[in-house]
XYZ file of C-alpha atoms in Angstrom:
303
model
C -11.095 167.248 26.366
C -14.879 167.035 26.025
C -16.979 164.322 24.388
C -20.598 163.571 23.518
C -22.379 160.811 25.390
C -24.233 158.746 22.788
C -26.640 155.917 23.574
C -24.121 153.393 22.215
C -21.298 154.791 24.331
C -23.534 154.775 27.406
C -24.266 151.069 26.847
C -20.551 150.294 26.535
C -19.810 152.191 29.752
C -22.578 150.334 31.604
C -21.131 146.985 30.518
C -17.614 147.992 31.598
C -18.818 149.303 34.966
C -19.948 145.825 35.974
C -16.612 144.260 35.058
C -14.901 144.194 38.436
C -11.861 142.294 37.140
C -10.572 145.070 34.886
C -10.458 148.841 35.356
C -11.484 150.656 32.179
C -11.202 154.335 31.310
C -12.766 156.316 28.493
C -10.531 157.714 25.789
C -12.340 160.959 24.925
C -10.379 161.305 21.690
C -11.322 157.946 20.182
C -14.492 157.349 22.269
C -13.152 153.887 23.078
C -12.918 152.145 26.432
C -9.365 151.035 27.208
C -7.745 149.339 30.157
C -6.333 151.757 32.688
C -2.851 150.235 32.515
C -2.608 150.847 28.768
C -3.224 154.598 28.708
C -0.677 157.060 27.347
C 0.659 158.831 30.426
C 1.684 161.896 28.387
C -1.940 162.591 27.362
C -3.823 161.971 30.597
C -6.329 164.781 29.936
C -8.012 162.691 27.226
C -8.894 159.847 29.621
C -11.771 159.698 32.103
C -12.451 157.194 34.849
C -15.881 155.571 34.526
C -18.672 156.112 37.080
C -18.128 154.282 40.356
C -20.142 151.083 40.585
C -19.380 148.351 43.092
C -21.187 145.324 44.496
C -23.045 147.444 47.065
C -24.405 149.626 44.234
C -25.732 146.538 42.489
C -27.200 145.197 45.737
C -29.100 148.426 46.403
C -30.461 148.325 42.855
C -31.758 144.792 43.436
C -33.380 145.911 46.695
C -35.241 148.669 44.877
C -36.411 146.209 42.223
C -37.721 143.802 44.866
C -39.629 146.599 46.600
C -41.845 147.173 43.521
C -42.797 143.528 42.944
C -46.486 142.621 43.237
C -46.055 138.850 42.960
C -45.819 137.802 46.615
C -44.120 134.478 45.852
C -41.458 136.136 43.705
C -40.960 138.912 46.226
C -40.370 136.436 49.053
C -37.943 134.378 46.977
C -35.920 137.446 45.970
C -35.861 138.760 49.526
C -34.564 135.406 50.741
C -31.757 135.645 48.198
C -30.850 139.192 49.295
C -30.624 138.136 52.929
C -28.786 134.871 52.241
C -25.372 136.558 52.355
C -23.734 134.411 49.682
C -24.081 133.975 45.948
C -26.584 136.845 45.973
C -26.104 138.080 42.415
C -26.060 134.625 40.828
C -29.045 133.361 42.832
C -31.007 136.541 42.143
C -30.705 135.902 38.399
C -31.559 132.218 38.850
C -34.815 133.045 40.652
C -35.825 135.485 37.923
C -35.351 132.813 35.240
C -38.413 131.043 36.690
C -40.471 134.219 36.243
C -39.986 135.286 32.567
C -42.111 138.462 32.769
C -40.329 139.634 35.911
C -36.996 138.843 34.280
C -37.879 141.147 31.367
C -38.932 143.800 33.842
C -35.594 143.428 35.645
C -33.583 143.942 32.462
C -35.556 147.102 31.685
C -35.290 148.350 35.277
C -31.554 147.690 35.386
C -30.941 149.457 32.074
C -32.809 152.577 33.195
C -30.971 152.727 36.528
C -27.554 152.331 34.918
C -28.372 154.921 32.268
C -29.380 157.463 34.898
C -26.228 156.763 36.902
C -24.068 157.349 33.818
C -25.984 160.523 32.939
C -25.295 161.920 36.403
C -21.565 161.191 35.961
C -21.604 162.864 32.547
C -23.344 165.932 33.962
C -20.619 166.303 36.578
C -18.068 166.302 33.762
C -20.065 168.873 31.801
C -20.076 171.048 34.881
C -16.270 170.977 35.020
C -16.192 171.840 31.299
C -18.355 174.889 31.900
C -21.276 173.400 29.942
C -24.934 173.288 30.934
C -25.969 170.029 32.543
C -28.326 167.802 30.601
C -31.585 167.919 32.509
C -31.545 171.544 33.632
C -34.932 173.213 33.325
C -35.037 175.876 30.583
C -37.843 178.220 29.571
C -40.378 176.074 27.772
C -43.045 176.237 25.115
C -46.377 175.131 26.567
C -47.823 174.276 23.152
C -44.919 171.960 22.299
C -45.207 170.232 25.669
C -48.870 169.423 25.151
C -48.135 168.112 21.660
C -45.756 165.479 23.036
C -47.113 164.844 26.547
C -50.445 164.147 28.211
C -51.356 165.592 31.618
C -54.146 163.691 33.374
C -55.507 162.689 36.764
C -53.772 159.781 38.491
C -55.754 156.523 38.381
C -54.785 154.140 41.169
C -55.752 150.889 39.435
C -53.765 151.526 36.255
C -51.015 153.917 37.378
C -49.892 152.491 40.724
C -47.167 150.230 39.319
C -45.768 152.971 37.074
C -45.691 155.375 40.009
C -43.873 152.811 42.148
C -41.225 152.328 39.464
C -40.801 156.077 39.084
C -40.603 156.573 42.840
C -37.841 153.988 43.112
C -35.977 155.751 40.315
C -36.085 159.010 42.303
C -34.881 157.206 45.420
C -31.991 155.707 43.462
C -31.075 159.162 42.194
C -30.909 160.490 45.759
C -28.652 157.637 46.775
C -26.334 158.424 43.876
C -26.306 162.134 44.722
C -25.539 161.416 48.384
C -23.563 158.139 48.568
C -23.548 156.007 51.680
C -25.875 156.077 54.658
C -26.978 159.680 54.104
C -28.326 158.859 50.654
C -30.254 155.906 52.063
C -31.680 158.154 54.807
C -32.826 160.831 52.347
C -34.289 158.149 50.103
C -36.198 156.686 53.045
C -37.574 160.102 54.067
C -38.737 160.739 50.512
C -40.392 157.323 50.345
C -42.259 157.902 53.622
C -43.656 161.194 52.360
C -44.573 159.609 49.030
C -46.457 156.772 50.784
C -48.281 159.275 52.994
C -49.242 161.316 49.961
C -50.380 158.285 47.954
C -52.704 157.302 50.785
C -54.051 160.759 51.640
C -53.881 162.792 48.424
C -57.021 164.526 47.224
C -55.326 165.794 44.058
C -52.918 163.768 41.931
C -51.748 164.557 38.421
C -49.359 162.618 36.203
C -47.663 163.460 32.926
C -46.895 160.792 30.349
C -45.685 160.662 26.767
C -48.176 160.181 23.946
C -46.933 156.553 23.891
C -47.939 156.106 27.536
C -44.497 156.263 29.186
C -44.614 157.723 32.695
C -42.675 161.011 32.992
C -43.640 162.767 36.222
C -46.183 163.401 38.944
C -47.507 165.944 41.424
C -49.850 165.252 44.346
C -51.327 167.221 47.232
C -53.360 166.455 50.329
C -55.023 168.515 53.096
C -52.715 169.407 55.960
C -53.825 168.463 58.554
C -56.352 165.983 57.189
C -59.348 168.079 58.313
C -58.008 171.319 56.800
C -60.139 173.120 54.222
C -57.787 175.881 53.126
C -54.298 174.352 53.372
C -52.722 171.753 51.102
C -49.344 170.007 51.306
C -47.492 168.971 48.158
C -46.510 165.409 49.025
C -45.116 164.309 45.658
C -43.563 166.424 42.929
C -40.992 165.103 40.484
C -40.066 164.621 36.843
C -37.987 161.603 35.858
C -34.428 162.472 34.890
C -34.801 161.490 31.232
C -37.645 164.007 30.802
C -36.163 167.008 32.582
C -35.310 170.137 30.698
C -38.643 170.220 28.828
C -40.659 172.354 31.236
C -42.778 169.450 32.504
C -42.203 170.366 36.163
C -43.373 173.912 35.581
C -46.494 172.739 33.760
C -47.335 170.121 36.426
C -47.071 172.793 39.106
C -49.111 175.287 37.070
C -51.995 172.854 36.508
C -51.940 171.728 40.136
C -52.011 175.259 41.550
C -54.792 176.322 39.189
C -56.928 173.409 40.389
C -56.237 174.075 44.056
C -57.049 177.753 43.681
C -60.392 176.930 42.035
C -61.146 174.654 45.008
C -60.828 177.625 47.345
C -57.443 176.642 48.777
C -55.487 179.554 50.249
C -52.133 178.071 51.336
C -49.922 175.502 49.599
C -46.910 174.103 51.436
C -43.850 172.393 49.978
C -41.977 170.866 52.903
C -39.526 168.086 53.799
C -38.506 167.617 50.178
C -35.115 167.789 48.524
C -35.626 170.683 46.126
C -33.273 170.886 43.089
C -31.796 174.287 42.348
C -33.558 174.710 38.991
C -36.934 174.268 40.725
C -36.334 177.115 43.184
C -36.659 179.785 40.490
C -39.817 178.068 39.230
C -41.374 178.164 42.715
C -40.485 181.820 43.064
C -42.191 182.681 39.776
C -45.399 181.079 41.033
C -45.287 183.123 44.235
C -43.846 180.659 46.759
C -41.741 182.160 49.532
C -39.009 180.349 51.424
C -39.787 179.476 55.036
C -37.413 177.328 57.066
C -36.599 174.266 54.983
C -39.603 174.559 52.697
C -41.776 176.917 50.660
C -45.250 178.425 51.198
C -47.647 179.918 48.664
C -50.460 182.232 49.821
C -52.976 182.716 47.015
C -54.512 185.718 48.813
C -51.295 187.678 48.285
C -51.250 187.128 44.544
C -52.358 189.804 42.124
C -54.386 188.827 39.099
């Protein structure tokens, strides 16, 4: 039995996920959350277990939040709580109460992370139902995209914090896709490449909504640093809530057009976890698979 995931239902699921005293399931027929022990055993197909969320999931989320803090005093206090080994969740909230702005930021951060986790769970269900996942990249209308989104150069002074938040969201997604130590390892590799790109990039482009909400980014730097004809894509992502609109394709198109005008010949996409929907996009732009990455040679393109 299928069901639609509304914003209200997602909020109810998020609340139930953090209740570790009672196991809830979703009744797809009534769209109500009920205790596992009360379900009708003769109609099991209408019930779904909620996304997995334990104390370690919450701890990792707090770690990601701490990593983006700019207030050194707050950051040190929160880190001390995380490494204290006892009363972590309660003490974490107590520290934030002394920093009202950071507390608001935490609530927003937590809501976004939980929402993305629930969306991933829902997409897995849609896959079993034979339905298209929410967030797959369809053919897009360029005019509609530019009506609702703004593509502009990255500005370090004003965009750094937004990029950090977005980067941590991508890392969290990787850890959900690959639970356990492997997810942490992939997240760490992605972060290292992102940091390298942020420090070395000679081209950075972001996309945001007309209201100023960050949606995605692409960045490239010379590889090696003295190269004149070869660029490495160090950062390329669209936040989960904005996928399926063609933003990734447009980011890549603008980036490649700029690099080509600069006289760049080769563009490399390497050491990145590449989602399946992006592969077809890369192919359309002329990238060819090589080892674990992709290479584009502008000299082999026909006008």
